[in-house]
Amino acid sequence: MLLQTVPFAIAHISKPEVETLSTIFGGFAFGWIAYRTKSFVWPFLIHWFIATFIIIVAAAVGIAASLYHLLNHAVFKGLLFLGAGGVVMATGTRSLEDMGGLLKRMP
């Protein structure tokens, strides 16, 4: 089982500590599976499935975050333009030079 654990841990040595330490457990588990099944195919497939699953979850989270950012940007951009329109309506002009004294006109 160490035959599987050591190379697996070495392959993950430059990654974050939690991931590196978890490879000891993963390598031991994969070594045990390889020992029980007498094949390295199952540990390889399990590792491939876990990696693919994590990539898919990360992509889904990234897509959700980008959609949230898009919605947030659209809402606040609309609110900014509504605020600018309110200032234009209250002052009766679009000229910035004529908008002096906004504090008095718009409480």
Coordinates of N, CA and C in Angstrom, one line a residue:
M1 N 0.8 -1.2 0.0 CA 0.0 0.0 0.0 C 0.9 1.3 0.0
L2 N 2.1 1.2 0.6 CA 3.0 2.3 0.5 C 3.4 2.6 -0.9
L3 N 3.4 1.5 -1.7 CA 3.8 1.7 -3.1 C 2.9 2.6 -3.8
Q4 N 1.7 2.7 -3.4 CA 0.7 3.6 -4.0 C 0.7 4.9 -3.3
T5 N 0.9 4.9 -2.0 CA 0.8 6.1 -1.1 C 1.9 7.1 -1.4
V6 N 3.1 6.7 -1.5 CA 4.3 7.6 -1.6 C 4.3 8.3 -2.9
P7 N 4.1 7.7 -4.1 CA 4.1 8.5 -5.3 C 2.9 9.4 -5.4
F8 N 1.8 9.0 -4.8 CA 0.6 9.8 -4.8 C 0.8 11.1 -4.0
A9 N 1.4 10.9 -2.8 CA 1.7 12.1 -2.0 C 2.8 13.0 -2.6
I10 N 3.8 12.4 -3.3 CA 4.8 13.2 -3.9 C 4.3 14.0 -5.1
A11 N 3.3 13.4 -5.8 CA 2.7 14.2 -6.9 C 1.9 15.4 -6.5
H12 N 1.5 15.4 -5.2 CA 0.7 16.5 -4.7 C 1.5 17.4 -3.7
I13 N 2.8 17.3 -3.7 CA 3.6 17.9 -2.7 C 3.6 19.5 -2.8
S14 N 3.4 20.0 -4.0 CA 3.5 21.5 -4.2 C 2.1 22.1 -4.0
K15 N 1.1 21.4 -3.7 CA -0.2 21.9 -3.5 C -0.5 22.3 -2.1
P16 N -1.6 22.9 -1.8 CA -1.9 23.3 -0.4 C -1.8 22.2 0.6
E17 N -1.4 22.5 1.9 CA -1.1 21.5 2.9 C -2.2 20.5 3.1
V18 N -3.5 21.0 3.1 CA -4.6 20.1 3.4 C -4.7 19.1 2.3
E19 N -4.5 19.5 1.1 CA -4.5 18.6 -0.1 C -3.4 17.6 0.0
T20 N -2.2 18.1 0.3 CA -1.0 17.2 0.4 C -1.2 16.2 1.5
L21 N -1.7 16.6 2.7 CA -1.9 15.7 3.8 C -3.1 14.7 3.5
S22 N -4.1 15.1 2.8 CA -5.2 14.2 2.4 C -4.8 13.2 1.4
T23 N -3.7 13.4 0.7 CA -3.2 12.4 -0.3 C -2.7 11.2 0.4
I24 N -2.2 11.4 1.7 CA -1.7 10.2 2.4 C -2.9 9.2 2.6
F25 N -4.0 9.8 3.1 CA -5.2 9.0 3.2 C -5.7 8.4 1.9
G26 N -5.7 9.3 0.9 CA -6.2 8.8 -0.5 C -5.2 7.8 -1.1
G27 N -3.9 8.0 -0.9 CA -3.0 7.0 -1.4 C -3.1 5.7 -0.7
F28 N -3.3 5.7 0.6 CA -3.5 4.5 1.3 C -4.8 3.8 0.9
A29 N -5.9 4.6 0.7 CA -7.1 4.0 0.3 C -7.0 3.4 -1.1
F30 N -6.4 4.1 -2.0 CA -6.2 3.6 -3.4 C -5.3 2.4 -3.4
G31 N -4.3 2.4 -2.5 CA -3.4 1.2 -2.4 C -4.2 0.0 -1.9
W32 N -5.0 0.3 -0.9 CA -5.8 -0.8 -0.4 C -6.8 -1.4 -1.5
I33 N -7.4 -0.5 -2.3 CA -8.3 -0.9 -3.3 C -7.5 -1.7 -4.4
A34 N -6.3 -1.2 -4.7 CA -5.5 -1.9 -5.7 C -5.1 -3.3 -5.2
Y35 N -4.8 -3.3 -3.9 CA -4.4 -4.6 -3.3 C -5.5 -5.6 -3.3
R36 N -6.7 -5.1 -3.0 CA -7.9 -6.0 -2.9 C -8.4 -6.4 -4.3
T37 N -8.3 -5.5 -5.3 CA -8.8 -5.9 -6.6 C -7.6 -6.4 -7.5
K38 N -6.4 -6.4 -7.1 CA -5.2 -6.8 -7.8 C -5.1 -6.1 -9.2
S39 N -5.5 -4.8 -9.1 CA -5.5 -4.0 -10.4 C -5.4 -2.5 -10.0
F40 N -4.6 -1.8 -10.8 CA -4.5 -0.3 -10.6 C -5.6 0.5 -11.4
V41 N -6.4 -0.2 -12.1 CA -7.5 0.4 -12.9 C -8.5 1.1 -12.0
W42 N -9.0 0.4 -10.9 CA -10.0 1.0 -10.1 C -9.6 2.3 -9.4
P43 N -8.4 2.2 -8.7 CA -7.9 3.5 -8.1 C -7.8 4.6 -9.1
F44 N -7.3 4.3 -10.3 CA -7.2 5.3 -11.4 C -8.5 5.9 -11.7
L45 N -9.5 5.0 -11.9 CA -10.9 5.5 -12.3 C -11.5 6.3 -11.1
I46 N -11.3 5.9 -9.9 CA -11.8 6.6 -8.8 C -11.2 8.0 -8.7
H47 N -9.9 8.1 -8.8 CA -9.2 9.4 -8.8 C -9.6 10.3 -10.0
W48 N -9.8 9.7 -11.2 CA -10.3 10.5 -12.3 C -11.7 11.0 -12.1
F49 N -12.5 10.2 -11.5 CA -13.9 10.6 -11.2 C -13.9 11.7 -10.2
I50 N -13.1 11.6 -9.1 CA -13.1 12.7 -8.1 C -12.6 14.0 -8.7
A51 N -11.5 13.9 -9.5 CA -11.0 15.1 -10.1 C -12.0 15.7 -11.1
T52 N -12.6 14.9 -11.9 CA -13.6 15.4 -12.8 C -14.8 16.1 -12.1
F53 N -15.3 15.4 -11.0 CA -16.4 15.9 -10.2 C -16.0 17.3 -9.7
I54 N -14.8 17.4 -9.1 CA -14.4 18.7 -8.5 C -14.3 19.8 -9.6
I55 N -13.8 19.5 -10.8 CA -13.8 20.4 -11.9 C -15.2 20.9 -12.3
I56 N -16.1 20.0 -12.4 CA -17.5 20.3 -12.7 C -18.1 21.2 -11.7
V57 N -17.9 20.8 -10.4 CA -18.5 21.6 -9.3 C -17.9 23.0 -9.3
A58 N -16.6 23.1 -9.5 CA -15.9 24.4 -9.6 C -16.4 25.3 -10.8
A59 N -16.6 24.6 -11.9 CA -17.2 25.3 -13.1 C -18.6 25.8 -12.8
A60 N -19.4 25.0 -12.1 CA -20.8 25.4 -11.8 C -20.8 26.5 -10.8
V61 N -19.9 26.5 -9.8 CA -19.8 27.6 -8.9 C -19.3 28.9 -9.6
G62 N -18.4 28.8 -10.5 CA -17.9 29.9 -11.3 C -19.0 30.5 -12.2
I63 N -19.8 29.6 -12.8 CA -20.9 30.1 -13.6 C -21.9 30.8 -12.8
A64 N -22.3 30.2 -11.6 CA -23.2 30.9 -10.7 C -22.7 32.2 -10.2
A65 N -21.4 32.3 -9.9 CA -20.8 33.6 -9.5 C -20.9 34.6 -10.6
S66 N -20.6 34.2 -11.8 CA -20.6 35.2 -12.9 C -22.0 35.6 -13.2
L67 N -23.0 34.8 -13.1 CA -24.4 35.2 -13.3 C -24.8 36.1 -12.1
Y68 N -24.4 35.9 -10.9 CA -24.7 36.8 -9.8 C -24.1 38.1 -10.1
H69 N -22.9 38.2 -10.5 CA -22.2 39.4 -10.8 C -22.9 40.2 -11.9
L70 N -23.4 39.5 -13.0 CA -24.1 40.1 -14.0 C -25.4 40.7 -13.5
L71 N -26.1 40.0 -12.7 CA -27.4 40.5 -12.2 C -27.1 41.7 -11.3
N72 N -26.1 41.6 -10.4 CA -25.7 42.7 -9.5 C -25.3 44.0 -10.3
H73 N -24.6 43.8 -11.3 CA -24.1 44.9 -12.2 C -25.3 45.6 -12.8
A74 N -26.2 44.7 -13.4 CA -27.4 45.3 -14.1 C -28.3 46.1 -13.1
V75 N -28.5 45.6 -11.9 CA -29.4 46.2 -11.0 C -28.8 47.6 -10.5
F76 N -27.5 47.6 -10.2 CA -26.9 48.8 -9.7 C -26.7 49.8 -10.8
K77 N -26.4 49.3 -12.0 CA -26.3 50.3 -13.1 C -27.7 51.0 -13.4
G78 N -28.7 50.2 -13.3 CA -30.1 50.8 -13.5 C -30.4 51.8 -12.4
L79 N -30.0 51.5 -11.1 CA -30.2 52.4 -10.0 C -29.4 53.7 -10.2
L80 N -28.2 53.5 -10.7 CA -27.4 54.7 -10.9 C -28.0 55.7 -11.9
F81 N -28.5 55.1 -13.0 CA -29.2 55.9 -14.0 C -30.5 56.5 -13.6
L82 N -31.2 55.7 -12.7 CA -32.4 56.3 -12.1 C -32.1 57.5 -11.2
G83 N -31.0 57.4 -10.4 CA -30.5 58.5 -9.6 C -30.1 59.7 -10.4
A84 N -29.4 59.4 -11.5 CA -29.0 60.5 -12.4 C -30.2 61.2 -13.0
G85 N -31.2 60.4 -13.4 CA -32.5 60.9 -14.0 C -33.2 61.8 -12.9
G86 N -33.2 61.3 -11.7 CA -33.8 62.1 -10.6 C -33.2 63.5 -10.4
V87 N -31.9 63.5 -10.5 CA -31.1 64.8 -10.4 C -31.5 65.7 -11.6
V88 N -31.5 65.1 -12.8 CA -31.9 65.9 -14.0 C -33.3 66.4 -13.9
M89 N -34.2 65.6 -13.4 CA -35.6 66.1 -13.3 C -35.8 67.1 -12.2
A90 N -35.0 67.0 -11.1 CA -35.1 68.0 -10.0 C -34.5 69.3 -10.4
T91 N -33.4 69.3 -11.2 CA -32.8 70.6 -11.5 C -33.3 71.2 -12.8
G92 N -33.9 70.3 -13.6 CA -34.5 70.8 -14.9 C -33.4 71.1 -16.0
T93 N -32.2 70.6 -15.7 CA -31.1 70.8 -16.7 C -30.2 69.6 -16.7
R94 N -29.5 69.5 -17.9 CA -28.5 68.4 -18.0 C -27.1 68.9 -17.9
S95 N -27.0 70.2 -17.8 CA -25.7 70.9 -17.7 C -25.2 70.8 -16.3
L96 N -24.0 70.3 -16.1 CA -23.4 70.2 -14.8 C -23.1 71.5 -14.2
E97 N -22.8 72.5 -15.0 CA -22.5 73.8 -14.5 C -23.7 74.5 -13.9
D98 N -24.9 74.2 -14.4 CA -26.1 74.7 -13.9 C -26.7 74.0 -12.7
M99 N -26.0 72.9 -12.3 CA -26.6 72.1 -11.2 C -26.0 72.5 -9.9
G100 N -25.4 73.6 -9.8 CA -24.8 74.1 -8.5 C -25.9 74.2 -7.4
G101 N -25.5 73.9 -6.2 CA -26.4 74.0 -5.1 C -27.4 72.9 -5.0
L102 N -27.0 71.7 -5.3 CA -27.9 70.5 -5.3 C -28.4 70.2 -3.9
L103 N -27.6 70.5 -2.9 CA -27.9 70.2 -1.5 C -29.2 71.0 -1.1
K104 N -29.3 72.2 -1.6 CA -30.5 73.0 -1.3 C -31.7 72.5 -2.1
R105 N -31.5 72.1 -3.3 CA -32.7 71.7 -4.2 C -33.1 70.2 -3.9
M106 N -32.2 69.4 -3.5 CA -32.6 68.0 -3.3 C -32.1 67.6 -1.9
P107 N -33.1 67.4 -1.0 CA -32.7 67.1 0.4 C -32.2 65.6 0.5

